[in-house]
Amino acid sequence: MTLSAAGRVGLAGAAVVGVAFGMARYAYGLTLPAVRQDLGLSEVVLGLVASATFAGYLAGLLLAGPLAARRGPRACTSVGGGCGALGAVVVAAAPSPGWLAAGAVLAGSAGGWAWAPYSDIVTRTVPVPRRSRALALVTTGTSGGLVLLGALAVLALSGSWRLVWAGVAVAAVGAAVVNLLLVPPLAPPARSPRRTAGPGATTGLVGRLRVPLAYSLVYFAVVVVYFTYAADLLAGGDVPAAVPALYAAVGLSGVVALATGTFARRLGSARVAALSLVTVGLALTLLALAGTSLTATVVSAGTFGVGYMTGSAVLAVWTAEVVPARAGAAFTVCLVVGALTSVAAPALAGALIPTLGLGPLLLGTAGVSLLGGAALLVPRRSRAAPGPPVG
């Protein structure tokens, strides 16, 4: 059976993003308790390393644009696969905190290299009626990556946390091969005077993306806190399978994000984004109150998976709707803002935990997410009342 263009690109994107974003970027949070014990790191150092991984992600985002302009978007996804594989190998063999940080930063950059270029790949290879579905499929690949990460965590229960990172390296190589086989080597986008980069062009893009940018600011901050510290909260319990169950539940429930394109068409992308923030806020509240209960943890993770994956997919759909001619650039701008908050959030959390405790920190983060969802809905209603929507 021959796959359609949407099927080929969607499958390749799901594999690459699933490994780069769902595994390489979040494996650090999953292995954090064991890393602390093995290498004897403090909360402050652990928080700084977590922030550094998102700094790597930010670097990948910023460097992907120039590379795509010279070599085409597939080159960025290939570099992302290579960074994920090499970084995971370095972490798996890390003898010291310095090597751990270097490998984690390189692995963390994989998502930055790979994710946004797929918006351009989809818009250039997939017919308009199927684009939102293909974009949702690419983003929802993260769910598969998280399920696989949970399986690796089960394997590591009887061995070392380093097995998780070795598994990430193997998966990254496999995804890179799928990417080369299924995605055509697209030429760099043609340059034109109207699309020349400059302050005016950037300002105009940001102006059109005001609401998605505000959403990105809150969404990425609350998501990174959940992923960085959820495993840490559960590690002290009496149920060793709690951490793998957490990641598997997030991945499995996140499959609902495959319908994000349909949700966006019926409700509007802004409303879907707002509901995602509310769902993540509820999941953070449940996690903070769950203690070491496996049942409560699975409920929290399942709730979080719906909000996290739908919230991620809707950002790709939303930016492509707002700026269809520059979908990759629009998505990158929002991801850069999200990366900046992702860099700051773990470091800030690591500094606050010794004073507040992890539970109160999670509750405070939940409050931010809930307020963000409410704030996102209010201005949309007030702007819609005076006249017809701007299209």
One Martini backbone bead per residue (centre of mass of N, CA, C, O) as a GRO file, in nm:
protein
  391
    1MET     BB    1   0.095   0.037   0.024
    2THR     BB    2   0.057   0.373  -0.056
    3LEU     BB    3   0.155   0.663   0.059
    4SER     BB    4   0.083   0.962   0.118
    5ALA     BB    5   0.209   1.263   0.172
    6ALA     BB    6   0.081   1.290   0.452
    7GLY     BB    7   0.173   1.011   0.556
    8ARG     BB    8   0.480   1.039   0.524
    9VAL     BB    9   0.525   1.303   0.680
   10GLY     BB   10   0.373   1.225   0.938
   11LEU     BB   11   0.545   0.976   1.012
   12ALA     BB   12   0.823   1.109   1.016
   13GLY     BB   13   0.751   1.335   1.217
   14ALA     BB   14   0.661   1.153   1.449
   15ALA     BB   15   0.937   1.018   1.488
   16VAL     BB   16   1.121   1.265   1.530
   17VAL     BB   17   0.952   1.416   1.747
   18GLY     BB   18   0.917   1.180   1.943
   19VAL     BB   19   1.223   1.168   2.011
   20ALA     BB   20   1.317   1.467   2.042
   21PHE     BB   21   1.068   1.552   2.237
   22GLY     BB   22   0.965   1.288   2.404
   23MET     BB   23   1.269   1.197   2.488
   24ALA     BB   24   1.529   1.381   2.485
   25ARG     BB   25   1.389   1.620   2.648
   26TYR     BB   26   1.254   1.419   2.901
   27ALA     BB   27   1.468   1.220   3.026
   28TYR     BB   28   1.578   1.390   3.256
   29GLY     BB   29   1.329   1.390   3.440
   30LEU     BB   30   1.311   1.080   3.471
   31THR     BB   31   1.632   1.052   3.577
   32LEU     BB   32   1.684   1.252   3.813
   33PRO     BB   33   1.687   1.079   4.076
   34ALA     BB   34   1.926   0.893   3.986
   35VAL     BB   35   2.130   1.116   3.924
   36ARG     BB   36   2.150   1.235   4.204
   37GLN     BB   37   2.260   0.975   4.341
   38ASP     BB   38   2.504   0.906   4.151
   39LEU     BB   39   2.633   1.225   4.136
   40GLY     BB   40   2.560   1.425   4.371
   41LEU     BB   41   2.325   1.643   4.328
   42SER     BB   42   2.179   1.934   4.352
   43GLU     BB   43   1.902   2.123   4.305
   44VAL     BB   44   2.042   2.355   4.160
   45VAL     BB   45   2.197   2.188   3.951
   46LEU     BB   46   1.955   2.041   3.831
   47GLY     BB   47   1.811   2.301   3.737
   48LEU     BB   48   2.039   2.402   3.550
   49VAL     BB   49   2.043   2.161   3.359
   50ALA     BB   50   1.753   2.181   3.270
   51SER     BB   51   1.786   2.463   3.147
   52ALA     BB   52   2.013   2.385   2.946
   53THR     BB   53   1.839   2.202   2.765
   54PHE     BB   54   1.663   2.452   2.669
   55ALA     BB   55   1.897   2.606   2.547
   56GLY     BB   56   1.944   2.398   2.326
   57TYR     BB   57   1.667   2.427   2.201
   58LEU     BB   58   1.700   2.725   2.127
   59ALA     BB   59   1.943   2.691   1.942
   60GLY     BB   60   1.800   2.511   1.736
   61LEU     BB   61   1.585   2.716   1.652
   62LEU     BB   62   1.787   2.946   1.553
   63LEU     BB   63   1.954   2.752   1.344
   64ALA     BB   64   1.735   2.635   1.150
   65GLY     BB   65   1.675   2.870   0.962
   66PRO     BB   66   1.950   2.906   0.815
   67LEU     BB   67   1.966   2.610   0.717
   68ALA     BB   68   1.701   2.607   0.552
   69ALA     BB   69   1.790   2.842   0.358
   70ARG     BB   70   2.031   2.652   0.238
   71ARG     BB   71   1.913   2.321   0.262
   72GLY     BB   72   1.653   2.287   0.390
   73PRO     BB   73   1.432   2.131   0.612
   74ARG     BB   74   1.555   1.838   0.622
   75ALA     BB   75   1.830   1.913   0.745
   76CYS     BB   76   1.719   1.980   1.028
   77THR     BB   77   1.602   1.697   1.095
   78SER     BB   78   1.877   1.552   1.072
   79VAL     BB   79   2.028   1.708   1.290
   80GLY     BB   80   1.835   1.637   1.517
   81GLY     BB   81   1.890   1.332   1.515
   82GLY     BB   82   2.194   1.354   1.574
   83CYS     BB   83   2.176   1.505   1.846
   84GLY     BB   84   2.010   1.295   1.995
   85ALA     BB   85   2.210   1.059   1.971
   86LEU     BB   86   2.474   1.189   2.080
   87GLY     BB   87   2.367   1.301   2.348
   88ALA     BB   88   2.272   1.027   2.466
   89VAL     BB   89   2.551   0.895   2.471
   90VAL     BB   90   2.688   1.094   2.662
   91VAL     BB   91   2.498   1.050   2.903
   92ALA     BB   92   2.531   0.739   2.933
   93ALA     BB   93   2.867   0.799   2.980
   94ALA     BB   94   2.870   0.989   3.216
   95PRO     BB   95   3.119   1.075   3.476
   96SER     BB   96   2.996   1.375   3.498
   97PRO     BB   97   2.830   1.671   3.516
   98GLY     BB   98   2.951   1.795   3.258
   99TRP     BB   99   2.875   1.565   3.061
  100LEU     BB  100   2.579   1.563   3.123
  101ALA     BB  101   2.519   1.852   3.027
  102ALA     BB  102   2.624   1.828   2.737
  103GLY     BB  103   2.435   1.597   2.646
  104ALA     BB  104   2.162   1.728   2.727
  105VAL     BB  105   2.188   1.973   2.540
  106LEU     BB  106   2.213   1.821   2.272
  107ALA     BB  107   1.948   1.660   2.300
  108GLY     BB  108   1.763   1.912   2.345
  109SER     BB  109   1.811   2.035   2.049
  110ALA     BB  110   1.645   1.846   1.864
  111GLY     BB  111   1.365   1.983   1.877
  112GLY     BB  112   1.455   2.255   1.751
  113TRP     BB  113   1.545   2.142   1.473
  114ALA     BB  114   1.268   1.961   1.394
  115TRP     BB  115   0.983   2.088   1.434
  116ALA     BB  116   0.933   2.350   1.263
  117PRO     BB  117   1.014   2.241   0.972
  118TYR     BB  118   0.747   2.071   0.943
  119SER     BB  119   0.565   2.305   0.862
  120ASP     BB  120   0.699   2.344   0.585
  121ILE     BB  121   0.677   2.058   0.477
  122VAL     BB  122   0.369   2.044   0.485
  123THR     BB  123   0.301   2.306   0.313
  124ARG     BB  124   0.477   2.181   0.054
  125THR     BB  125   0.335   1.861   0.041
  126VAL     BB  126   0.041   1.925   0.146
  127PRO     BB  127  -0.270   1.951   0.116
  128VAL     BB  128  -0.481   2.167   0.261
  129PRO     BB  129  -0.705   1.964   0.382
  130ARG     BB  130  -0.444   1.791   0.535
  131ARG     BB  131  -0.265   1.970   0.724
  132SER     BB  132  -0.382   1.958   1.013
  133ARG     BB  133  -0.349   1.651   1.036
  134ALA     BB  134  -0.042   1.639   0.987
  135LEU     BB  135   0.041   1.827   1.222
  136ALA     BB  136  -0.087   1.655   1.445
  137LEU     BB  137   0.078   1.398   1.390
  138VAL     BB  138   0.357   1.510   1.441
  139THR     BB  139   0.306   1.605   1.736
  140THR     BB  140   0.185   1.322   1.844
  141GLY     BB  141   0.455   1.166   1.847
  142THR     BB  142   0.519   1.226   2.144
  143SER     BB  143   0.348   1.000   2.262
  144GLY     BB  144   0.522   0.766   2.163
  145GLY     BB  145   0.780   0.860   2.306
  146LEU     BB  146   0.665   0.839   2.598
  147VAL     BB  147   0.599   0.540   2.596
  148LEU     BB  148   0.890   0.448   2.539
  149LEU     BB  149   1.009   0.584   2.789
  150GLY     BB  150   0.849   0.414   2.991
  151ALA     BB  151   0.970   0.143   2.901
  152LEU     BB  152   1.264   0.218   2.971
  153ALA     BB  153   1.210   0.262   3.273
  154VAL     BB  154   1.145  -0.032   3.335
  155LEU     BB  155   1.422  -0.142   3.249
  156ALA     BB  156   1.581   0.043   3.465
  157LEU     BB  157   1.488  -0.085   3.739
  158SER     BB  158   1.715  -0.333   3.696
  159GLY     BB  159   1.929  -0.100   3.651
  160SER     BB  160   2.005   0.185   3.473
  161TRP     BB  161   1.962   0.512   3.369
  162ARG     BB  162   2.146   0.470   3.111
  163LEU     BB  163   1.945   0.295   2.945
  164VAL     BB  164   1.757   0.519   2.857
  165TRP     BB  165   1.969   0.675   2.682
  166ALA     BB  166   2.038   0.443   2.495
  167GLY     BB  167   1.751   0.417   2.379
  168VAL     BB  168   1.736   0.701   2.259
  169ALA     BB  169   1.965   0.664   2.056
  170VAL     BB  170   1.835   0.438   1.889
  171ALA     BB  171   1.573   0.593   1.816
  172ALA     BB  172   1.712   0.830   1.668
  173VAL     BB  173   1.829   0.666   1.437
  174GLY     BB  174   1.563   0.552   1.329
  175ALA     BB  175   1.424   0.827   1.270
  176ALA     BB  176   1.635   0.934   1.069
  177VAL     BB  177   1.585   0.717   0.855
  178VAL     BB  178   1.284   0.773   0.806
  179ASN     BB  179   1.324   1.065   0.716
  180LEU     BB  180   1.500   1.001   0.460
  181LEU     BB  181   1.284   0.809   0.320
  182LEU     BB  182   1.002   1.008   0.334
  183VAL     BB  183   1.152   1.281   0.287
  184PRO     BB  184   1.199   1.517   0.079
  185PRO     BB  185   1.455   1.717  -0.078
  186LEU     BB  186   1.408   2.024  -0.021
  187ALA     BB  187   1.431   2.325  -0.119
  188PRO     BB  188   1.497   2.621  -0.068
  189PRO     BB  189   1.347   2.900  -0.024
  190ALA     BB  190   1.246   3.152  -0.197
  191ARG     BB  191   1.350   3.467  -0.259
  192SER     BB  192   1.209   3.789  -0.159
  193PRO     BB  193   1.148   4.115  -0.095
  194ARG     BB  194   0.900   4.055   0.101
  195ARG     BB  195   1.097   3.826   0.272
  196THR     BB  196   1.292   3.998   0.397
  197ALA     BB  197   1.482   4.025   0.648
  198GLY     BB  198   1.371   4.216   0.939
  199PRO     BB  199   1.232   4.422   1.164
  200GLY     BB  200   0.960   4.454   1.015
  201ALA     BB  201   0.898   4.154   0.968
  202THR     BB  202   0.911   4.067   1.266
  203THR     BB  203   0.700   4.265   1.378
  204GLY     BB  204   0.465   4.165   1.202
  205LEU     BB  205   0.463   3.875   1.307
  206VAL     BB  206   0.423   3.937   1.608
  207GLY     BB  207   0.158   4.096   1.577
  208ARG     BB  208  -0.006   3.839   1.467
  209LEU     BB  209   0.104   3.661   1.744
  210ARG     BB  210   0.012   3.756   2.027
  211VAL     BB  211  -0.165   3.522   2.140
  212PRO     BB  212   0.023   3.277   2.090
  213LEU     BB  213   0.255   3.398   2.262
  214ALA     BB  214   0.109   3.406   2.532
  215TYR     BB  215   0.057   3.107   2.541
  216SER     BB  216   0.353   3.007   2.528
  217LEU     BB  217   0.451   3.131   2.792
  218VAL     BB  218   0.272   2.944   2.972
  219TYR     BB  219   0.275   2.656   2.863
  220PHE     BB  220   0.586   2.589   2.883
  221ALA     BB  221   0.624   2.642   3.184
  222VAL     BB  222   0.421   2.425   3.300
  223VAL     BB  223   0.524   2.175   3.149
  224VAL     BB  224   0.821   2.168   3.253
  225VAL     BB  225   0.752   2.127   3.549
  226TYR     BB  226   0.612   1.860   3.527
  227PHE     BB  227   0.845   1.697   3.385
  228THR     BB  228   1.081   1.758   3.588
  229TYR     BB  229   0.904   1.676   3.881
  230ALA     BB  230   0.725   1.422   3.874
  231ALA     BB  231   0.938   1.198   3.918
  232ASP     BB  232   1.047   1.314   4.185
  233LEU     BB  233   0.782   1.285   4.352
  234LEU     BB  234   0.767   0.955   4.308
  235ALA     BB  235   1.048   0.831   4.405
  236GLY     BB  236   0.967   0.810   4.728
  237GLY     BB  237   0.805   0.573   4.688
  238ASP     BB  238   0.667   0.223   4.686
  239VAL     BB  239   0.636   0.254   4.356
  240PRO     BB  240   0.838   0.188   4.093
  241ALA     BB  241   0.608   0.216   3.851
  242ALA     BB  242   0.519   0.519   3.858
  243VAL     BB  243   0.699   0.656   3.645
  244PRO     BB  244   0.632   0.488   3.393
  245ALA     BB  245   0.323   0.536   3.420
  246LEU     BB  246   0.328   0.836   3.371
  247TYR     BB  247   0.442   0.839   3.076
  248ALA     BB  248   0.238   0.643   2.952
  249ALA     BB  249  -0.018   0.808   3.016
  250VAL     BB  250   0.057   1.058   2.858
  251GLY     BB  251   0.088   0.921   2.580
  252LEU     BB  252  -0.190   0.781   2.552
  253SER     BB  253  -0.378   1.033   2.601
  254GLY     BB  254  -0.238   1.214   2.369
  255VAL     BB  255  -0.383   1.091   2.112
  256VAL     BB  256  -0.622   1.297   2.100
  257ALA     BB  257  -0.454   1.513   1.925
  258LEU     BB  258  -0.538   1.409   1.639
  259ALA     BB  259  -0.812   1.604   1.671
  260THR     BB  260  -0.725   1.908   1.666
  261GLY     BB  261  -0.826   2.007   1.392
  262THR     BB  262  -1.125   1.965   1.461
  263PHE     BB  263  -1.139   2.140   1.713
  264ALA     BB  264  -1.048   2.406   1.573
  265ARG     BB  265  -1.286   2.424   1.369
  266ARG     BB  266  -1.520   2.427   1.594
  267LEU     BB  267  -1.382   2.631   1.833
  268GLY     BB  268  -1.105   2.723   1.796
  269SER     BB  269  -0.781   2.768   1.876
  270ALA     BB  270  -0.802   2.941   2.135
  271ARG     BB  271  -0.992   2.751   2.292
  272VAL     BB  272  -0.813   2.504   2.286
  273ALA     BB  273  -0.578   2.635   2.436
  274ALA     BB  274  -0.731   2.706   2.695
  275LEU     BB  275  -0.820   2.413   2.767
  276SER     BB  276  -0.531   2.309   2.795
  277LEU     BB  277  -0.450   2.482   3.040
  278VAL     BB  278  -0.668   2.379   3.230
  279THR     BB  279  -0.584   2.081   3.219
  280VAL     BB  280  -0.296   2.120   3.328
  281GLY     BB  281  -0.383   2.247   3.597
  282LEU     BB  282  -0.533   1.996   3.701
  283ALA     BB  283  -0.289   1.803   3.689
  284LEU     BB  284  -0.110   1.956   3.892
  285THR     BB  285  -0.302   1.933   4.129
  286LEU     BB  286  -0.314   1.626   4.142
  287LEU     BB  287  -0.008   1.581   4.180
  288ALA     BB  288   0.024   1.743   4.448
  289LEU     BB  289  -0.207   1.549   4.597
  290ALA     BB  290  -0.105   1.243   4.546
  291GLY     BB  291   0.177   1.179   4.604
  292THR     BB  292   0.230   0.814   4.594
  293SER     BB  293  -0.015   0.758   4.423
  294LEU     BB  294  -0.080   0.572   4.148
  295THR     BB  295  -0.368   0.646   4.071
  296ALA     BB  296  -0.340   0.957   4.086
  297THR     BB  297  -0.108   0.970   3.883
  298VAL     BB  298  -0.255   0.855   3.635
  299VAL     BB  299  -0.474   1.069   3.628
  300SER     BB  300  -0.286   1.308   3.594
  301ALA     BB  301  -0.140   1.209   3.337
  302GLY     BB  302  -0.393   1.182   3.159
  303THR     BB  303  -0.471   1.477   3.179
  304PHE     BB  304  -0.205   1.597   3.078
  305GLY     BB  305  -0.190   1.463   2.797
  306VAL     BB  306  -0.425   1.616   2.676
  307GLY     BB  307  -0.319   1.909   2.724
  308TYR     BB  308  -0.034   1.885   2.606
  309MET     BB  309  -0.087   1.772   2.315
  310THR     BB  310  -0.306   1.972   2.229
  311GLY     BB  311  -0.138   2.229   2.292
  312SER     BB  312   0.082   2.163   2.084
  313ALA     BB  313  -0.085   2.118   1.822
  314VAL     BB  314  -0.238   2.396   1.817
  315LEU     BB  315   0.009   2.572   1.758
  316ALA     BB  316   0.063   2.467   1.474
  317VAL     BB  317  -0.218   2.531   1.359
  318TRP     BB  318  -0.242   2.831   1.438
  319THR     BB  319   0.008   2.949   1.288
  320ALA     BB  320  -0.086   2.845   1.005
  321GLU     BB  321  -0.341   3.023   1.003
  322VAL     BB  322  -0.218   3.310   1.044
  323VAL     BB  323   0.069   3.216   0.868
  324PRO     BB  324   0.079   3.034   0.589
  325ALA     BB  325   0.340   3.153   0.433
  326ARG     BB  326   0.497   3.130   0.747
  327ALA     BB  327   0.478   2.875   0.936
  328GLY     BB  328   0.766   2.820   1.043
  329ALA     BB  329   0.825   3.107   1.153
  330ALA     BB  330   0.582   3.129   1.342
  331PHE     BB  331   0.645   2.881   1.513
  332THR     BB  332   0.929   2.969   1.603
  333VAL     BB  333   0.853   3.219   1.763
  334CYS     BB  334   0.686   3.061   1.976
  335LEU     BB  335   0.917   2.862   2.057
  336VAL     BB  336   1.113   3.072   2.164
  337VAL     BB  337   0.940   3.172   2.392
  338GLY     BB  338   0.910   2.891   2.520
  339ALA     BB  339   1.215   2.844   2.566
  340LEU     BB  340   1.268   3.076   2.762
  341THR     BB  341   1.073   2.968   2.982
  342SER     BB  342   1.213   2.686   3.001
  343VAL     BB  343   1.479   2.796   3.113
  344ALA     BB  344   1.365   2.946   3.372
  345ALA     BB  345   1.178   2.746   3.531
  346PRO     BB  346   1.377   2.531   3.657
  347ALA     BB  347   1.560   2.731   3.805
  348LEU     BB  348   1.339   2.857   3.978
  349ALA     BB  349   1.238   2.596   4.106
  350GLY     BB  350   1.510   2.507   4.235
  351ALA     BB  351   1.519   2.766   4.423
  352LEU     BB  352   1.224   2.718   4.569
  353ILE     BB  353   1.208   2.432   4.696
  354PRO     BB  354   1.367   2.467   4.971
  355THR     BB  355   1.130   2.663   5.074
  356LEU     BB  356   0.841   2.540   4.968
  357GLY     BB  357   0.831   2.296   4.803
  358LEU     BB  358   0.694   2.091   4.566
  359GLY     BB  359   0.390   2.103   4.607
  360PRO     BB  360   0.345   2.415   4.613
  361LEU     BB  361   0.474   2.460   4.335
  362LEU     BB  362   0.260   2.302   4.174
  363LEU     BB  363   0.018   2.475   4.263
  364GLY     BB  364   0.121   2.743   4.150
  365THR     BB  365   0.141   2.644   3.856
  366ALA     BB  366  -0.158   2.577   3.828
  367GLY     BB  367  -0.259   2.868   3.862
  368VAL     BB  368  -0.124   2.980   3.609
  369SER     BB  369  -0.271   2.797   3.405
  370LEU     BB  370  -0.564   2.876   3.474
  371LEU     BB  371  -0.533   3.181   3.426
  372GLY     BB  372  -0.439   3.161   3.133
  373GLY     BB  373  -0.697   3.031   3.020
  374ALA     BB  374  -0.891   3.258   3.106
  375ALA     BB  375  -0.743   3.497   2.962
  376LEU     BB  376  -0.770   3.379   2.670
  377LEU     BB  377  -1.087   3.402   2.656
  378VAL     BB  378  -1.172   3.694   2.717
  379PRO     BB  379  -1.051   3.865   2.475
  380ARG     BB  380  -1.193   3.709   2.249
  381ARG     BB  381  -1.480   3.797   2.322
  382SER     BB  382  -1.443   4.107   2.318
  383ARG     BB  383  -1.348   4.119   2.015
  384ALA     BB  384  -1.605   3.971   1.884
  385ALA     BB  385  -1.849   4.164   1.950
  386PRO     BB  386  -1.831   4.430   1.755
  387GLY     BB  387  -1.747   4.219   1.515
  388PRO     BB  388  -1.608   4.067   1.279
  389PRO     BB  389  -1.379   3.859   1.210
  390VAL     BB  390  -1.044   3.836   1.146
  391GLY     BB  391  -0.889   3.693   0.833
   0.00000   0.00000   0.00000
